[in-house]
Amino acid sequence: MTAVTVTADKARFLRLALVADAVVTGGNGLVYLAFAGPVADLLGPDTGLLRGIGAFLLVYGVAVGLLATRRDLGQAGPRTVIALNAVWTLGSLAAVVTGALGLTTVGAIWAIAQAVTVAAFAELQIMGLRKARVS
């Protein structure tokens, strides 16, 4: 396997995809934390679970945002974000299919919308990583 580095100019698209992910994810986390009660009533899961998810999303969003600011993105960080986004996508769909979280109809629609959004971020990040590669 050959070593691959990511240069600053060629990484612009990847950085933008990471920043967009960070902003949306962090914002979602803040909403879950600040409005856990009303969001729980709308989506179905209990407030404690939503607060836990909100805290995770906020921390994850900050971490992805910090990654986007690194001078050398490398491969490991973006690939980890892509993998975690894939896990989130599958987990969201599994929550709808299994009914494990007690989602309301609105909650199921929200979970599917999140899965599609997160999958789109992962795809944009994959595209950005490919554009940023130089031998």
Short mmCIF file of N, CA and C in Angstrom, two decimals:
data_model
loop_
_atom_site.label_atom_id
_atom_site.label_comp_id
_atom_site.label_asym_id
_atom_site.label_seq_id
_atom_site.Cartn_x
_atom_site.Cartn_y
_atom_site.Cartn_z
N MET A 1 0.85 -1.18 0.00
CA MET A 1 0.00 0.00 0.00
C MET A 1 0.89 1.24 0.00
N THR A 2 0.60 2.19 -0.86
CA THR A 2 1.41 3.39 -0.93
C THR A 2 0.89 4.44 0.04
N ALA A 3 1.82 5.26 0.52
CA ALA A 3 1.44 6.32 1.43
C ALA A 3 0.73 7.42 0.65
N VAL A 4 -0.30 7.98 1.23
CA VAL A 4 -1.06 9.04 0.59
C VAL A 4 -1.16 10.19 1.57
N THR A 5 -0.92 11.39 1.08
CA THR A 5 -1.07 12.55 1.94
C THR A 5 -2.16 13.44 1.38
N VAL A 6 -2.67 14.32 2.22
CA VAL A 6 -3.71 15.25 1.82
C VAL A 6 -3.13 16.64 1.91
N THR A 7 -3.15 17.37 0.81
CA THR A 7 -2.61 18.73 0.81
C THR A 7 -3.71 19.73 1.09
N ALA A 8 -3.31 20.90 1.57
CA ALA A 8 -4.28 21.91 1.99
C ALA A 8 -5.19 22.36 0.86
N ASP A 9 -4.62 22.68 -0.36
CA ASP A 9 -5.49 23.18 -1.43
C ASP A 9 -6.43 22.12 -1.96
N LYS A 10 -5.94 20.93 -2.10
CA LYS A 10 -6.77 19.86 -2.65
C LYS A 10 -7.78 19.34 -1.63
N ALA A 11 -7.63 19.72 -0.40
CA ALA A 11 -8.53 19.25 0.65
C ALA A 11 -9.70 20.19 0.90
N ARG A 12 -9.84 21.24 0.10
CA ARG A 12 -10.90 22.22 0.35
C ARG A 12 -12.30 21.58 0.36
N PHE A 13 -12.60 20.76 -0.63
CA PHE A 13 -13.91 20.13 -0.70
C PHE A 13 -14.14 19.23 0.52
N LEU A 14 -13.12 18.47 0.90
CA LEU A 14 -13.22 17.61 2.08
C LEU A 14 -13.46 18.44 3.33
N ARG A 15 -12.72 19.54 3.48
CA ARG A 15 -12.91 20.41 4.65
C ARG A 15 -14.34 20.95 4.71
N LEU A 16 -14.85 21.38 3.55
CA LEU A 16 -16.22 21.91 3.53
C LEU A 16 -17.24 20.83 3.91
N ALA A 17 -17.02 19.61 3.42
CA ALA A 17 -17.92 18.51 3.78
C ALA A 17 -17.85 18.21 5.27
N LEU A 18 -16.66 18.27 5.85
CA LEU A 18 -16.50 18.04 7.29
C LEU A 18 -17.14 19.17 8.10
N VAL A 19 -16.95 20.41 7.66
CA VAL A 19 -17.54 21.55 8.38
C VAL A 19 -19.06 21.49 8.34
N ALA A 20 -19.62 21.17 7.16
CA ALA A 20 -21.08 21.06 7.06
C ALA A 20 -21.60 19.98 8.01
N ASP A 21 -20.92 18.85 8.05
CA ASP A 21 -21.28 17.76 8.95
C ASP A 21 -21.22 18.24 10.40
N ALA A 22 -20.14 18.93 10.74
CA ALA A 22 -19.95 19.40 12.12
C ALA A 22 -21.05 20.37 12.54
N VAL A 23 -21.40 21.28 11.67
CA VAL A 23 -22.42 22.29 11.99
C VAL A 23 -23.79 21.64 12.17
N VAL A 24 -24.17 20.79 11.23
CA VAL A 24 -25.48 20.15 11.31
C VAL A 24 -25.55 19.20 12.51
N THR A 25 -24.50 18.42 12.71
CA THR A 25 -24.48 17.46 13.82
C THR A 25 -24.47 18.17 15.16
N GLY A 26 -23.60 19.16 15.30
CA GLY A 26 -23.53 19.92 16.55
C GLY A 26 -24.83 20.66 16.84
N GLY A 27 -25.42 21.24 15.79
CA GLY A 27 -26.71 21.93 15.97
C GLY A 27 -27.81 20.98 16.40
N ASN A 28 -27.83 19.81 15.80
CA ASN A 28 -28.81 18.79 16.18
C ASN A 28 -28.61 18.41 17.66
N GLY A 29 -27.36 18.23 18.04
CA GLY A 29 -27.06 17.90 19.44
C GLY A 29 -27.53 18.97 20.39
N LEU A 30 -27.30 20.23 20.04
CA LEU A 30 -27.74 21.34 20.89
C LEU A 30 -29.26 21.35 21.05
N VAL A 31 -29.98 21.11 19.96
CA VAL A 31 -31.45 21.07 20.03
C VAL A 31 -31.90 19.95 20.95
N TYR A 32 -31.31 18.77 20.81
CA TYR A 32 -31.68 17.65 21.68
C TYR A 32 -31.41 17.97 23.14
N LEU A 33 -30.31 18.64 23.41
CA LEU A 33 -29.98 18.99 24.80
C LEU A 33 -30.90 20.08 25.35
N ALA A 34 -31.11 21.12 24.58
CA ALA A 34 -31.87 22.27 25.06
C ALA A 34 -33.37 22.02 25.12
N PHE A 35 -33.87 21.19 24.23
CA PHE A 35 -35.32 20.99 24.12
C PHE A 35 -35.70 19.51 24.21
N ALA A 36 -35.03 18.78 25.09
CA ALA A 36 -35.25 17.33 25.19
C ALA A 36 -36.71 16.97 25.43
N GLY A 37 -37.40 17.70 26.27
CA GLY A 37 -38.81 17.39 26.58
C GLY A 37 -39.71 17.48 25.36
N PRO A 38 -39.78 18.65 24.73
CA PRO A 38 -40.64 18.76 23.54
C PRO A 38 -40.21 17.85 22.39
N VAL A 39 -38.91 17.68 22.21
CA VAL A 39 -38.42 16.81 21.13
C VAL A 39 -38.81 15.35 21.43
N ALA A 40 -38.70 14.96 22.70
CA ALA A 40 -39.10 13.59 23.08
C ALA A 40 -40.59 13.37 22.81
N ASP A 41 -41.41 14.37 23.14
CA ASP A 41 -42.85 14.25 22.86
C ASP A 41 -43.12 14.09 21.37
N LEU A 42 -42.34 14.78 20.55
CA LEU A 42 -42.53 14.75 19.10
C LEU A 42 -41.99 13.46 18.47
N LEU A 43 -40.78 13.05 18.90
CA LEU A 43 -40.10 11.94 18.24
C LEU A 43 -40.32 10.57 18.91
N GLY A 44 -40.55 10.55 20.22
CA GLY A 44 -40.83 9.28 20.89
C GLY A 44 -39.87 8.84 21.97
N PRO A 45 -38.53 8.86 21.75
CA PRO A 45 -37.62 8.40 22.80
C PRO A 45 -37.73 9.26 24.05
N ASP A 46 -37.34 8.70 25.21
CA ASP A 46 -37.44 9.47 26.45
C ASP A 46 -36.38 10.57 26.50
N THR A 47 -36.60 11.51 27.38
CA THR A 47 -35.73 12.69 27.45
C THR A 47 -34.30 12.34 27.83
N GLY A 48 -34.12 11.36 28.70
CA GLY A 48 -32.76 10.97 29.09
C GLY A 48 -31.96 10.46 27.90
N LEU A 49 -32.60 9.64 27.09
CA LEU A 49 -31.92 9.13 25.89
C LEU A 49 -31.60 10.26 24.93
N LEU A 50 -32.55 11.16 24.73
CA LEU A 50 -32.30 12.29 23.83
C LEU A 50 -31.17 13.19 24.33
N ARG A 51 -31.12 13.39 25.63
CA ARG A 51 -30.01 14.19 26.17
C ARG A 51 -28.67 13.49 25.95
N GLY A 52 -28.65 12.18 26.14
CA GLY A 52 -27.42 11.42 25.88
C GLY A 52 -27.01 11.50 24.42
N ILE A 53 -27.98 11.34 23.53
CA ILE A 53 -27.70 11.45 22.10
C ILE A 53 -27.24 12.86 21.78
N GLY A 54 -27.91 13.84 22.37
CA GLY A 54 -27.54 15.24 22.14
C GLY A 54 -26.12 15.54 22.58
N ALA A 55 -25.73 15.03 23.74
CA ALA A 55 -24.36 15.25 24.22
C ALA A 55 -23.35 14.60 23.28
N PHE A 56 -23.65 13.36 22.86
CA PHE A 56 -22.77 12.69 21.91
C PHE A 56 -22.65 13.49 20.62
N LEU A 57 -23.79 13.92 20.06
CA LEU A 57 -23.76 14.65 18.80
C LEU A 57 -23.00 15.97 18.92
N LEU A 58 -23.15 16.64 20.04
CA LEU A 58 -22.43 17.90 20.24
C LEU A 58 -20.93 17.66 20.29
N VAL A 59 -20.50 16.69 21.06
CA VAL A 59 -19.07 16.36 21.15
C VAL A 59 -18.54 15.90 19.79
N TYR A 60 -19.30 15.05 19.12
CA TYR A 60 -18.90 14.55 17.80
C TYR A 60 -18.79 15.71 16.81
N GLY A 61 -19.76 16.61 16.82
CA GLY A 61 -19.73 17.77 15.92
C GLY A 61 -18.51 18.64 16.16
N VAL A 62 -18.18 18.88 17.42
CA VAL A 62 -16.99 19.67 17.75
C VAL A 62 -15.73 18.95 17.26
N ALA A 63 -15.66 17.64 17.48
CA ALA A 63 -14.49 16.87 17.04
C ALA A 63 -14.33 16.92 15.52
N VAL A 64 -15.43 16.77 14.79
CA VAL A 64 -15.37 16.82 13.33
C VAL A 64 -14.97 18.22 12.88
N GLY A 65 -15.49 19.24 13.54
CA GLY A 65 -15.11 20.61 13.22
C GLY A 65 -13.63 20.87 13.46
N LEU A 66 -13.12 20.36 14.57
CA LEU A 66 -11.68 20.51 14.85
C LEU A 66 -10.85 19.76 13.82
N LEU A 67 -11.28 18.59 13.42
CA LEU A 67 -10.58 17.85 12.38
C LEU A 67 -10.49 18.69 11.11
N ALA A 68 -11.58 19.34 10.75
CA ALA A 68 -11.61 20.14 9.52
C ALA A 68 -10.60 21.29 9.55
N THR A 69 -10.21 21.73 10.74
CA THR A 69 -9.27 22.85 10.85
C THR A 69 -7.81 22.42 10.85
N ARG A 70 -7.56 21.13 10.92
CA ARG A 70 -6.16 20.66 10.95
C ARG A 70 -5.47 20.98 9.64
N ARG A 71 -4.23 21.37 9.74
CA ARG A 71 -3.46 21.69 8.54
C ARG A 71 -3.32 20.45 7.64
N ASP A 72 -2.97 19.33 8.24
CA ASP A 72 -2.84 18.07 7.50
C ASP A 72 -3.95 17.15 7.98
N LEU A 73 -4.94 16.94 7.14
CA LEU A 73 -6.07 16.10 7.53
C LEU A 73 -5.68 14.63 7.64
N GLY A 74 -4.68 14.22 6.88
CA GLY A 74 -4.31 12.82 6.88
C GLY A 74 -5.45 11.96 6.33
N GLN A 75 -5.37 10.68 6.55
CA GLN A 75 -6.38 9.74 6.08
C GLN A 75 -7.23 9.19 7.22
N ALA A 76 -6.61 8.96 8.36
CA ALA A 76 -7.30 8.28 9.46
C ALA A 76 -8.50 9.07 9.97
N GLY A 77 -8.35 10.36 10.18
CA GLY A 77 -9.45 11.17 10.71
C GLY A 77 -10.67 11.17 9.81
N PRO A 78 -10.50 11.57 8.54
CA PRO A 78 -11.66 11.55 7.65
C PRO A 78 -12.27 10.16 7.47
N ARG A 79 -11.43 9.15 7.39
CA ARG A 79 -11.97 7.79 7.24
C ARG A 79 -12.77 7.37 8.48
N THR A 80 -12.33 7.80 9.65
CA THR A 80 -13.06 7.50 10.88
C THR A 80 -14.42 8.18 10.87
N VAL A 81 -14.45 9.44 10.45
CA VAL A 81 -15.71 10.17 10.35
C VAL A 81 -16.65 9.47 9.37
N ILE A 82 -16.12 9.08 8.23
CA ILE A 82 -16.94 8.39 7.23
C ILE A 82 -17.50 7.09 7.81
N ALA A 83 -16.67 6.33 8.50
CA ALA A 83 -17.11 5.06 9.09
C ALA A 83 -18.18 5.30 10.16
N LEU A 84 -17.97 6.30 11.01
CA LEU A 84 -18.96 6.60 12.05
C LEU A 84 -20.27 7.09 11.45
N ASN A 85 -20.17 7.84 10.36
CA ASN A 85 -21.39 8.28 9.67
C ASN A 85 -22.14 7.08 9.09
N ALA A 86 -21.41 6.11 8.58
CA ALA A 86 -22.06 4.90 8.06
C ALA A 86 -22.76 4.14 9.19
N VAL A 87 -22.09 4.05 10.34
CA VAL A 87 -22.69 3.38 11.50
C VAL A 87 -23.96 4.12 11.94
N TRP A 88 -23.90 5.44 11.99
CA TRP A 88 -25.08 6.23 12.38
C TRP A 88 -26.23 6.01 11.40
N THR A 89 -25.91 6.00 10.12
CA THR A 89 -26.93 5.78 9.09
C THR A 89 -27.62 4.43 9.31
N LEU A 90 -26.84 3.39 9.45
CA LEU A 90 -27.40 2.05 9.65
C LEU A 90 -28.17 1.96 10.97
N GLY A 91 -27.64 2.59 12.01
CA GLY A 91 -28.32 2.58 13.31
C GLY A 91 -29.66 3.29 13.26
N SER A 92 -29.71 4.40 12.55
CA SER A 92 -30.98 5.13 12.40
C SER A 92 -32.02 4.28 11.70
N LEU A 93 -31.60 3.63 10.63
CA LEU A 93 -32.53 2.77 9.90
C LEU A 93 -32.96 1.57 10.75
N ALA A 94 -32.01 1.00 11.49
CA ALA A 94 -32.34 -0.12 12.37
C ALA A 94 -33.32 0.28 13.45
N ALA A 95 -33.19 1.49 13.97
CA ALA A 95 -34.12 1.98 15.00
C ALA A 95 -35.54 2.06 14.45
N VAL A 96 -35.66 2.45 13.20
CA VAL A 96 -36.99 2.53 12.58
C VAL A 96 -37.55 1.13 12.35
N VAL A 97 -36.75 0.26 11.78
CA VAL A 97 -37.20 -1.09 11.42
C VAL A 97 -37.57 -1.92 12.65
N THR A 98 -36.75 -1.83 13.69
CA THR A 98 -36.98 -2.66 14.87
C THR A 98 -37.96 -2.06 15.86
N GLY A 99 -38.16 -0.77 15.79
CA GLY A 99 -39.02 -0.11 16.76
C GLY A 99 -38.39 -0.01 18.14
N ALA A 100 -37.09 -0.22 18.24
CA ALA A 100 -36.38 -0.29 19.52
C ALA A 100 -36.46 0.99 20.34
N LEU A 101 -36.58 2.14 19.70
CA LEU A 101 -36.57 3.40 20.45
C LEU A 101 -37.97 3.95 20.71
N GLY A 102 -38.98 3.24 20.26
CA GLY A 102 -40.34 3.72 20.47
C GLY A 102 -40.63 5.00 19.72
N LEU A 103 -40.13 5.09 18.50
CA LEU A 103 -40.32 6.30 17.70
C LEU A 103 -41.79 6.48 17.31
N THR A 104 -42.21 7.72 17.34
CA THR A 104 -43.52 8.06 16.79
C THR A 104 -43.40 8.04 15.27
N THR A 105 -44.49 8.28 14.58
CA THR A 105 -44.42 8.37 13.12
C THR A 105 -43.50 9.50 12.71
N VAL A 106 -43.62 10.64 13.36
CA VAL A 106 -42.73 11.77 13.08
C VAL A 106 -41.29 11.39 13.40
N GLY A 107 -41.09 10.67 14.49
CA GLY A 107 -39.75 10.22 14.87
C GLY A 107 -39.15 9.28 13.85
N ALA A 108 -39.96 8.39 13.29
CA ALA A 108 -39.48 7.48 12.27
C ALA A 108 -39.09 8.24 11.00
N ILE A 109 -39.92 9.19 10.63
CA ILE A 109 -39.59 10.02 9.46
C ILE A 109 -38.32 10.81 9.72
N TRP A 110 -38.18 11.36 10.92
CA TRP A 110 -36.97 12.11 11.30
C TRP A 110 -35.74 11.21 11.25
N ALA A 111 -35.84 10.01 11.76
CA ALA A 111 -34.71 9.08 11.77
C ALA A 111 -34.29 8.72 10.34
N ILE A 112 -35.27 8.53 9.47
CA ILE A 112 -34.95 8.23 8.06
C ILE A 112 -34.31 9.46 7.41
N ALA A 113 -34.83 10.64 7.69
CA ALA A 113 -34.24 11.87 7.14
C ALA A 113 -32.81 12.04 7.63
N GLN A 114 -32.57 11.73 8.91
CA GLN A 114 -31.21 11.80 9.44
C GLN A 114 -30.30 10.80 8.75
N ALA A 115 -30.80 9.60 8.54
CA ALA A 115 -30.00 8.57 7.88
C ALA A 115 -29.59 9.03 6.48
N VAL A 116 -30.52 9.61 5.75
CA VAL A 116 -30.22 10.09 4.40
C VAL A 116 -29.22 11.25 4.46
N THR A 117 -29.41 12.16 5.39
CA THR A 117 -28.50 13.30 5.52
C THR A 117 -27.10 12.85 5.89
N VAL A 118 -26.98 11.98 6.86
CA VAL A 118 -25.67 11.51 7.31
C VAL A 118 -24.99 10.69 6.22
N ALA A 119 -25.76 9.89 5.50
CA ALA A 119 -25.20 9.14 4.37
C ALA A 119 -24.68 10.11 3.30
N ALA A 120 -25.41 11.20 3.08
CA ALA A 120 -24.96 12.20 2.10
C ALA A 120 -23.65 12.85 2.56
N PHE A 121 -23.54 13.16 3.85
CA PHE A 121 -22.28 13.71 4.37
C PHE A 121 -21.15 12.72 4.14
N ALA A 122 -21.39 11.44 4.42
CA ALA A 122 -20.35 10.43 4.22
C ALA A 122 -19.93 10.38 2.75
N GLU A 123 -20.90 10.42 1.85
CA GLU A 123 -20.58 10.38 0.42
C GLU A 123 -19.78 11.62 0.01
N LEU A 124 -20.17 12.79 0.48
CA LEU A 124 -19.42 14.01 0.18
C LEU A 124 -17.99 13.91 0.73
N GLN A 125 -17.86 13.34 1.92
CA GLN A 125 -16.53 13.19 2.51
C GLN A 125 -15.68 12.20 1.73
N ILE A 126 -16.29 11.13 1.25
CA ILE A 126 -15.57 10.18 0.40
C ILE A 126 -15.10 10.89 -0.88
N MET A 127 -15.99 11.65 -1.49
CA MET A 127 -15.61 12.40 -2.69
C MET A 127 -14.48 13.37 -2.39
N GLY A 128 -14.58 14.06 -1.26
CA GLY A 128 -13.54 15.01 -0.88
C GLY A 128 -12.22 14.35 -0.62
N LEU A 129 -12.25 13.19 0.01
CA LEU A 129 -11.02 12.45 0.28
C LEU A 129 -10.37 12.02 -1.04
N ARG A 130 -11.17 11.58 -1.97
CA ARG A 130 -10.63 11.18 -3.28
C ARG A 130 -10.01 12.37 -4.01
N LYS A 131 -10.68 13.52 -3.95
CA LYS A 131 -10.15 14.72 -4.61
C LYS A 131 -8.86 15.20 -3.96
N ALA A 132 -8.71 14.95 -2.68
CA ALA A 132 -7.58 15.48 -1.93
C ALA A 132 -6.33 14.60 -2.03
N ARG A 133 -6.46 13.42 -2.54
CA ARG A 133 -5.32 12.48 -2.59
C ARG A 133 -4.28 12.92 -3.62
N VAL A 134 -3.04 12.85 -3.18
CA VAL A 134 -1.91 13.05 -4.09
C VAL A 134 -0.88 11.98 -3.75
N SER A 135 -0.19 11.48 -4.75
CA SER A 135 0.82 10.44 -4.51
C SER A 135 2.16 11.05 -4.17
#
